[in-house]
Tab-separated table of C-alpha atoms and ligand atoms in Angstrom:
chain	number	residue	atom	x	y	z
A	223	MET	CA	15.613	86.778	-37.601
A	224	PRO	CA	17.960	87.013	-40.649
A	225	PHE	CA	16.863	83.777	-42.302
A	226	SER	CA	16.964	83.537	-46.017
A	227	ASP	CA	13.637	81.974	-46.951
A	228	LYS	CA	13.485	80.042	-50.223
A	229	SER	CA	10.068	81.436	-51.014
A	230	ASN	CA	11.018	85.078	-50.579
A	231	SER	CA	11.516	87.657	-53.296
A	232	ARG	CA	15.226	88.045	-52.639
A	233	PHE	CA	15.757	84.348	-53.288
A	234	ASN	CA	13.525	84.476	-56.370
A	235	LEU	CA	15.338	87.475	-57.810
A	236	PHE	CA	18.684	85.795	-57.217
A	237	SER	CA	17.459	82.585	-58.895
A	238	MET	CA	16.232	84.535	-61.921
A	239	LEU	CA	19.572	86.267	-62.343
A	240	ALA	CA	21.504	83.022	-61.761
A	241	GLU	CA	19.450	80.978	-64.204
A	242	ALA	CA	18.884	83.546	-66.960
A	243	ASP	CA	19.724	82.528	-70.520
A	244	SER	CA	21.479	85.818	-71.173
A	245	PRO	CA	23.821	87.517	-68.697
A	246	ILE	CA	21.690	90.672	-68.455
A	247	VAL	CA	18.110	90.384	-67.254
A	248	SER	CA	15.883	93.342	-68.031
A	249	SER	CA	14.136	95.211	-65.247
A	250	SER	CA	10.794	94.632	-66.956
A	251	THR	CA	11.294	90.832	-66.935
A	252	LEU	CA	12.170	91.002	-63.263
A	253	THR	CA	9.234	93.237	-62.302
A	254	GLU	CA	6.831	91.099	-64.303
A	255	LYS	CA	7.976	87.739	-62.975
A	256	LEU	CA	8.333	88.886	-59.387
A	257	GLY	CA	5.127	90.926	-59.476
A	258	VAL	CA	6.783	93.931	-57.845
A	259	SER	CA	7.721	97.482	-58.866
A	260	ARG	CA	11.058	98.610	-60.344
A	261	GLN	CA	11.785	100.348	-57.078
A	262	ALA	CA	11.193	97.088	-55.206
A	263	VAL	CA	13.516	95.208	-57.586
A	264	PHE	CA	16.180	97.845	-56.981
A	265	LYS	CA	15.789	97.442	-53.217
A	266	LEU	CA	16.159	93.667	-53.531
A	267	VAL	CA	19.313	94.163	-55.593
A	268	LEU	CA	20.690	96.458	-52.892
A	269	ALA	CA	19.909	93.838	-50.243
A	270	LEU	CA	21.715	91.148	-52.245
A	271	ARG	CA	24.691	93.471	-52.681
A	272	GLU	CA	24.727	93.930	-48.924
A	273	GLU	CA	25.068	90.167	-48.623
A	274	GLY	CA	28.277	90.585	-50.629
A	275	LEU	CA	26.972	89.490	-54.036
A	276	GLU	CA	28.114	91.343	-57.122
A	277	ILE	CA	25.177	92.517	-59.205
A	278	GLU	CA	25.841	95.136	-61.827
A	279	SER	CA	23.191	97.624	-62.962
A	280	ILE	CA	23.448	98.143	-66.712
A	281	PRO	CA	21.734	101.460	-67.596
A	282	GLN	CA	18.692	101.051	-69.875
A	283	LYS	CA	19.188	97.295	-69.877
A	284	GLY	CA	18.815	95.648	-66.502
A	285	TYR	CA	20.909	93.686	-64.039
A	286	MET	CA	23.763	91.232	-64.333
A	287	LEU	CA	24.957	88.795	-61.657
A	288	LYS	CA	28.718	88.179	-61.656
A	289	SER	CA	29.686	84.495	-61.497
A	290	PHE	CA	28.262	83.391	-58.185
A	291	ARG	CA	30.106	80.068	-58.133
A	292	GLU	CA	33.336	81.987	-57.596
A	293	SER	CA	31.879	84.241	-54.917
A	294	ASP	CA	33.428	83.986	-51.477
A	295	ALA	CA	30.627	85.996	-49.853
A	296	LEU	CA	28.857	84.045	-47.117
A	297	SER	CA	25.576	85.293	-48.514
A	298	PRO	CA	22.618	83.390	-47.002
A	299	THR	CA	20.694	83.773	-50.256
A	300	LEU	CA	23.559	82.314	-52.272
A	301	ILE	CA	23.949	79.462	-49.771
A	302	ASP	CA	20.217	78.699	-49.837
A	303	TYR	CA	20.384	78.756	-53.626
A	304	LEU	CA	23.302	76.331	-53.720
A	305	LEU	CA	21.359	74.055	-51.332
A	306	ARG	CA	18.029	74.437	-53.131
A	307	GLU	CA	17.735	70.732	-53.882
A	308	ASP	CA	19.010	69.498	-50.552
A	309	LYS	CA	16.431	67.453	-48.666
A	310	ILE	CA	17.783	68.127	-45.162
A	311	PHE	CA	19.704	71.396	-45.152
A	312	SER	CA	17.767	74.318	-46.471
A	313	LYS	CA	17.656	77.326	-44.224
A	314	CYS	CA	20.774	79.363	-43.667
A	315	LEU	CA	21.086	81.761	-40.776
A	316	TYR	CA	24.010	84.128	-41.273
A	317	ILE	CA	25.440	86.103	-38.391
A	318	HIS	CA	28.397	88.308	-39.196
A	319	GLN	CA	30.116	87.818	-35.856
A	320	VAL	CA	29.065	85.597	-32.987
A	321	ASP	CA	30.503	83.919	-29.902
A	322	SER	CA	29.935	80.446	-31.377
A	323	THR	CA	27.552	79.074	-33.994
A	324	GLN	CA	27.019	76.175	-31.570
A	325	GLN	CA	25.468	78.542	-29.052
A	326	VAL	CA	23.201	80.080	-31.701
A	327	LEU	CA	21.716	76.752	-32.695
A	328	LYS	CA	21.466	75.351	-29.188
A	329	LYS	CA	19.302	78.359	-28.283
A	330	LEU	CA	17.120	77.793	-31.359
A	331	ALA	CA	16.937	74.052	-30.704
A	332	VAL	CA	15.203	74.556	-27.363
A	333	GLN	CA	12.737	76.886	-29.102
A	334	ASP	CA	11.635	73.960	-31.303
A	335	ALA	CA	13.465	75.114	-34.430
A	336	PRO	CA	13.238	72.473	-37.173
A	337	GLU	CA	15.983	70.116	-38.245
A	338	GLY	CA	18.189	71.301	-41.077
A	339	ILE	CA	18.948	74.871	-40.063
A	340	ILE	CA	22.497	76.004	-40.684
A	341	ALA	CA	24.125	78.778	-38.674
A	342	ILE	CA	27.175	80.282	-40.333
A	343	THR	CA	29.453	83.144	-39.438
A	344	GLU	CA	32.507	85.038	-40.635
A	345	HIS	CA	34.015	85.297	-37.194
A	346	GLN	CA	33.587	83.522	-33.869
A	347	THR	CA	34.751	85.304	-30.756
A	348	ARG	CA	34.560	82.139	-28.644
A	349	GLY	CA	34.824	79.275	-31.099
A	350	ARG	CA	34.577	75.976	-29.232
A	351	GLY	CA	36.571	72.848	-29.868
A	352	ARG	CA	36.441	69.344	-28.402
A	353	GLN	CA	37.375	68.671	-24.779
A	354	GLY	CA	36.644	72.279	-23.793
A	355	ARG	CA	39.349	73.676	-26.060
A	356	ASP	CA	39.071	76.867	-28.113
A	357	TRP	CA	38.674	76.800	-31.881
A	358	ALA	CA	40.705	79.561	-33.521
A	359	SER	CA	38.196	81.492	-35.624
A	360	PRO	CA	39.815	84.490	-37.342
A	361	PRO	CA	37.491	86.516	-39.605
A	362	GLY	CA	36.974	86.235	-43.323
A	363	ARG	CA	39.041	83.159	-44.129
A	364	ASN	CA	37.424	79.953	-42.971
A	365	LEU	CA	34.171	78.094	-42.724
A	366	TYR	CA	32.565	78.043	-39.284
A	367	PHE	CA	29.109	76.558	-39.261
A	368	SER	CA	26.761	74.430	-37.196
A	369	ILE	CA	23.745	72.377	-38.166
A	370	LEU	CA	20.709	71.402	-36.186
A	371	LEU	CA	19.674	67.763	-36.384
A	372	ARG	CA	16.956	65.807	-34.636
A	373	PRO	CA	18.270	62.315	-35.226
A	374	LYS	CA	16.521	59.106	-34.302
A	375	LEU	CA	19.547	57.893	-32.412
A	376	ALA	CA	20.247	56.910	-28.830
A	377	PRO	CA	22.536	59.361	-27.006
A	378	GLY	CA	25.391	56.849	-27.180
A	379	GLU	CA	25.143	56.806	-30.970
A	380	VAL	CA	25.610	60.529	-31.574
A	381	GLN	CA	29.238	59.917	-32.460
A	382	LEU	CA	27.857	58.499	-35.726
A	383	LEU	CA	26.911	62.056	-36.742
A	384	ASN	CA	30.504	63.132	-36.248
A	385	LEU	CA	31.693	60.234	-38.352
A	386	ALA	CA	29.261	61.198	-41.128
A	387	ALA	CA	30.365	64.842	-40.985
A	388	GLY	CA	34.039	63.861	-41.145
A	389	LEU	CA	33.385	61.573	-44.116
A	390	ALA	CA	31.524	64.367	-45.920
A	391	VAL	CA	34.305	66.910	-45.418
A	392	ARG	CA	37.044	64.446	-46.339
A	393	ALA	CA	35.243	63.476	-49.536
A	394	ALA	CA	34.530	67.081	-50.548
A	395	LEU	CA	38.140	68.133	-50.003
A	396	SER	CA	39.660	65.196	-51.832
A	397	GLU	CA	37.147	64.805	-54.665
A	398	GLU	CA	36.645	68.506	-55.452
A	399	TYR	CA	40.049	69.994	-54.607
A	400	GLY	CA	42.490	67.097	-54.750
A	401	VAL	CA	43.460	67.558	-51.092
A	402	ARG	CA	44.961	64.332	-49.705
A	403	ALA	CA	42.592	64.468	-46.768
A	404	GLU	CA	42.448	61.723	-44.154
A	405	LEU	CA	40.150	60.989	-41.264
A	406	LYS	CA	41.685	60.773	-37.846
A	407	TRP	CA	39.418	59.184	-35.296
A	408	PRO	CA	37.198	60.557	-33.810
A	409	ASN	CA	36.388	63.699	-35.758
A	410	ASP	CA	39.442	65.272	-37.302
A	411	VAL	CA	40.140	65.715	-40.960
A	412	LEU	CA	43.872	65.912	-41.598
A	413	ALA	CA	46.022	66.691	-44.592
A	414	GLY	CA	49.639	65.572	-44.272
A	415	GLU	CA	48.983	64.802	-40.567
A	416	LYS	CA	47.951	68.440	-39.982
A	417	LYS	CA	44.444	69.412	-39.016
A	418	ILE	CA	42.317	70.993	-41.743
A	419	CYS	CA	38.891	70.502	-40.148
A	420	GLY	CA	37.442	69.926	-36.698
A	421	ILE	CA	33.981	68.661	-35.792
A	422	LEU	CA	32.055	68.886	-32.560
A	423	SER	CA	28.570	67.580	-31.719
A	424	GLU	CA	26.610	68.696	-28.692
A	425	THR	CA	23.321	67.105	-27.736
A	426	ALA	CA	20.415	67.195	-25.334
A	427	GLY	CA	18.048	64.372	-24.593
A	428	GLU	CA	16.919	61.632	-22.283
A	429	PRO	CA	18.725	58.353	-21.591
A	430	ASP	CA	17.024	56.676	-24.561
A	431	ARG	CA	16.333	59.579	-26.912
A	432	VAL	CA	18.104	62.583	-28.425
A	433	TYR	CA	16.066	65.803	-28.595
A	434	TYR	CA	18.592	67.508	-30.784
A	435	ALA	CA	22.183	67.417	-31.903
A	436	VAL	CA	24.087	70.516	-32.914
A	437	THR	CA	27.050	69.539	-35.044
A	438	GLY	CA	29.636	72.235	-35.642
A	439	ILE	CA	32.217	72.102	-38.393
A	440	GLY	CA	35.226	74.351	-38.809
A	441	VAL	CA	37.223	74.087	-42.032
A	442	ASN	CA	40.479	75.986	-42.401
A	443	THR	CA	39.813	77.199	-45.893
A	444	ASN	CA	41.673	80.283	-47.091
A	445	LEU	CA	43.862	80.687	-44.034
A	446	PRO	CA	47.479	81.548	-44.889
A	447	ARG	CA	50.214	80.392	-42.537
A	448	GLU	CA	50.922	83.959	-41.400
A	449	ASP	CA	47.370	84.284	-40.069
A	450	MET	CA	47.584	81.128	-37.960
A	451	SER	CA	47.893	81.667	-34.238
A	452	ALA	CA	50.981	80.429	-32.409
A	453	GLU	CA	48.916	77.630	-30.846
A	454	ILE	CA	47.939	76.061	-34.160
A	455	VAL	CA	50.664	77.015	-36.620
A	456	GLY	CA	52.612	73.789	-36.064
A	457	THR	CA	49.637	71.446	-36.208
A	458	ALA	CA	47.136	73.029	-38.638
A	459	THR	CA	46.856	73.380	-42.370
A	460	SER	CA	44.246	74.862	-44.714
A	461	VAL	CA	42.791	74.229	-48.148
A	462	LEU	CA	44.822	77.217	-49.360
A	463	LEU	CA	48.070	75.742	-48.035
A	464	GLU	CA	47.291	72.339	-49.530
A	465	THR	CA	46.213	73.540	-52.974
A	466	GLY	CA	47.908	76.916	-53.363
A	467	LYS	CA	44.544	78.368	-54.410
A	468	LEU	CA	41.748	80.366	-52.811
A	469	THR	CA	38.505	78.409	-52.523
A	470	PRO	CA	35.063	80.060	-52.659
A	471	ARG	CA	33.630	79.143	-49.269
A	472	PRO	CA	29.921	78.876	-50.244
A	473	LEU	CA	30.774	76.388	-52.967
A	474	LEU	CA	32.862	74.250	-50.598
A	475	LEU	CA	30.035	74.447	-48.064
A	476	SER	CA	27.509	73.179	-50.603
A	477	GLN	CA	29.879	70.392	-51.669
A	478	ILE	CA	30.127	69.279	-48.051
A	479	PHE	CA	26.336	69.379	-47.616
A	480	THR	CA	25.659	67.331	-50.744
A	481	ARG	CA	27.755	64.557	-49.237
A	482	LEU	CA	26.543	64.968	-45.683
A	483	SER	CA	22.892	64.773	-46.721
A	484	ALA	CA	23.561	61.586	-48.668
A	485	LEU	CA	25.359	60.039	-45.684
A	486	LEU	CA	22.591	61.031	-43.277
A	487	GLU	CA	20.096	59.464	-45.641
A	488	VAL	CA	22.127	56.261	-45.532
A	489	LEU	CA	22.221	56.464	-41.733
A	490	THR	CA	18.442	56.719	-41.479
A	491	GLY	CA	17.804	53.976	-44.053
A	492	ASP	CA	17.772	50.176	-43.697
A	493	ASN	CA	20.784	48.899	-41.830
A	494	GLY	CA	22.010	52.508	-41.934
A	495	LYS	CA	24.325	52.439	-38.940
A	496	GLN	CA	26.239	49.427	-40.244
A	497	LYS	CA	26.474	50.935	-43.736
A	498	LEU	CA	27.814	54.213	-42.397
A	499	LEU	CA	30.303	52.408	-40.166
A	500	ALA	CA	31.487	50.317	-43.113
A	501	THR	CA	32.185	53.506	-45.105
A	502	TYR	CA	33.931	55.018	-42.109
A	503	ARG	CA	36.117	51.929	-41.607
A	504	GLU	CA	37.178	52.117	-45.253
A	505	ASN	CA	38.161	55.749	-44.890
A	506	CYS	CA	39.557	56.120	-41.381
A	507	ALA	CA	43.322	56.535	-41.476
A	508	THR	CA	43.610	55.757	-37.752
A	509	LEU	CA	42.622	52.115	-38.182
A	510	GLY	CA	45.661	49.887	-38.455
A	511	LYS	CA	47.916	52.628	-37.093
A	512	LYS	CA	49.972	52.688	-33.931
A	513	VAL	CA	48.356	55.302	-31.712
A	514	ARG	CA	48.893	57.083	-28.450
A	515	VAL	CA	45.632	57.504	-26.549
A	516	ILE	CA	45.356	60.212	-23.942
A	517	GLU	CA	42.583	59.608	-21.435
A	518	ASP	CA	42.552	62.076	-18.551
A	519	ALA	CA	46.029	61.784	-17.037
A	520	ASN	CA	46.681	58.339	-18.554
A	521	GLU	CA	48.453	57.465	-21.746
A	522	PHE	CA	48.134	54.200	-23.687
A	523	ILE	CA	50.003	53.034	-26.758
A	524	GLY	CA	48.597	50.358	-29.049
A	525	ILE	CA	47.252	49.543	-32.488
A	526	ALA	CA	43.866	51.002	-33.443
A	527	GLU	CA	41.972	47.991	-34.723
A	528	ASP	CA	38.355	48.901	-35.270
A	529	VAL	CA	35.414	51.096	-34.274
A	530	THR	CA	32.419	49.834	-32.306
A	531	ASP	CA	28.798	50.123	-33.472
A	532	GLN	CA	28.627	53.399	-31.556
A	533	GLY	CA	31.752	54.790	-33.169
A	534	ALA	CA	34.136	54.287	-30.230
A	535	ILE	CA	37.654	53.108	-31.041
A	536	ILE	CA	39.048	49.669	-30.200
A	537	VAL	CA	42.761	49.725	-29.457
A	538	ASN	CA	44.884	46.623	-29.007
A	539	ILE	CA	47.276	47.388	-26.175
A	540	GLY	CA	49.777	44.568	-25.868
A	541	GLY	CA	47.157	41.957	-26.720
A	542	GLU	CA	44.368	43.476	-24.636
A	543	LYS	CA	41.554	45.225	-26.501
A	544	LYS	CA	40.427	48.456	-24.882
A	545	ILE	CA	37.527	50.648	-26.030
A	546	PHE	CA	37.782	54.440	-25.882
A	547	ALA	CA	34.859	56.758	-26.578
A	548	ALA	CA	35.751	60.388	-25.936
A	549	VAL	CA	39.506	60.714	-25.969
A	550	ASP	CA	42.253	62.189	-28.105
A	551	VAL	CA	44.481	59.939	-30.162
A	552	GLN	CA	47.779	60.659	-31.854
A	553	HIS	CA	49.027	58.745	-34.850
A	554	LEU	CA	52.472	57.243	-34.262
A	555	ARG	CA	54.841	55.675	-36.733
A	556	LEU	CA	54.974	51.871	-36.731
A	557	ILE	CA	58.596	50.944	-36.139
B	214	BTN	C1	37.620	70.282	-32.609
B	214	BTN	O1	38.074	70.536	-31.508
B	214	BTN	O2	38.299	69.682	-33.445
B	214	BTN	C2	36.216	70.692	-32.980
B	214	BTN	C3	36.178	72.054	-33.590
B	214	BTN	C4	34.782	72.493	-34.013
B	214	BTN	C5	34.777	73.914	-34.530
B	214	BTN	C6	33.458	74.341	-35.078
B	214	BTN	S1	33.526	75.899	-35.896
B	214	BTN	C7	31.802	75.968	-35.992
B	214	BTN	C8	31.285	75.435	-34.681
B	214	BTN	N1	31.229	76.500	-33.699
B	214	BTN	C9	32.082	76.298	-32.696
B	214	BTN	O3	32.220	77.056	-31.726
B	214	BTN	N2	32.726	75.157	-32.872
B	214	BTN	C10	32.330	74.479	-34.082
């Protein structure tokens, strides 16, 4: 299985090149510290290059890693390196092309895979969205990843994971890139009322216990308008469109994980659910807005007032408060 393991030589070689005091690291330093031959070092360098990392061989001198923070390669070694201090997310499983990263992790989840695994891909052939919709997943431009969690939550509380994921993405996009990102209940991150990120959690469990949750996140990152499909071009945006700049995907990924780990730690701590909900209430752009709620064939219009302890939305419809759990809402203008 193509896991990048933090204890393996590839990871160690990468760390040595990334953390070296001088840009070029001699072959003898590498062979000595890794305890392997020159030939083995060369093979490791080739493997890292295959992951898309730029490592130059300088004749008679050694190896030099080009700035990895600017690399857009979805290299599992680079991602593991960027997440090296993360307490929850540590192992990255990279698959070049896959039907859906959700499927990958759901299969691993039933084989007792541990919490914290990330599955990431360049291209999904059957990317899944909420409510059985497709998630447009063209190659090479965006982030498509899923995470495996084994939360101590009741099945009805799994929506809290979506709220945490949305908060993490919103914060990363606004704090690191200046994107005016907003949270639309339940799981969308918008910029200028257009969708920049979608989140989907799928779970298995018993009535009182969750065995696992697989939370999938798709962020439109470097997607230009001309590459957007007809279905999404009117309603989607990307980090590129919002900032005018290309964003290195591994860096954005790590910035999301830093925040998501912190939020999940809050969630599992004392009074965690209430703390997370308080942060969500502060950040959810839907609250206070006039919304249209679409539930099966029915449509309701009202003011979104609050979220319940399980993350469902409370809408005031002509004086009557109605709770909706798994529906779509549209923001409307207050007239
Ligand atoms: C939505 O409808 O807004 C949710 C979209 C979730 C998309 C992500 S991309 C990574 C993961 N794999 C999938 O097939 N879906 C999720």
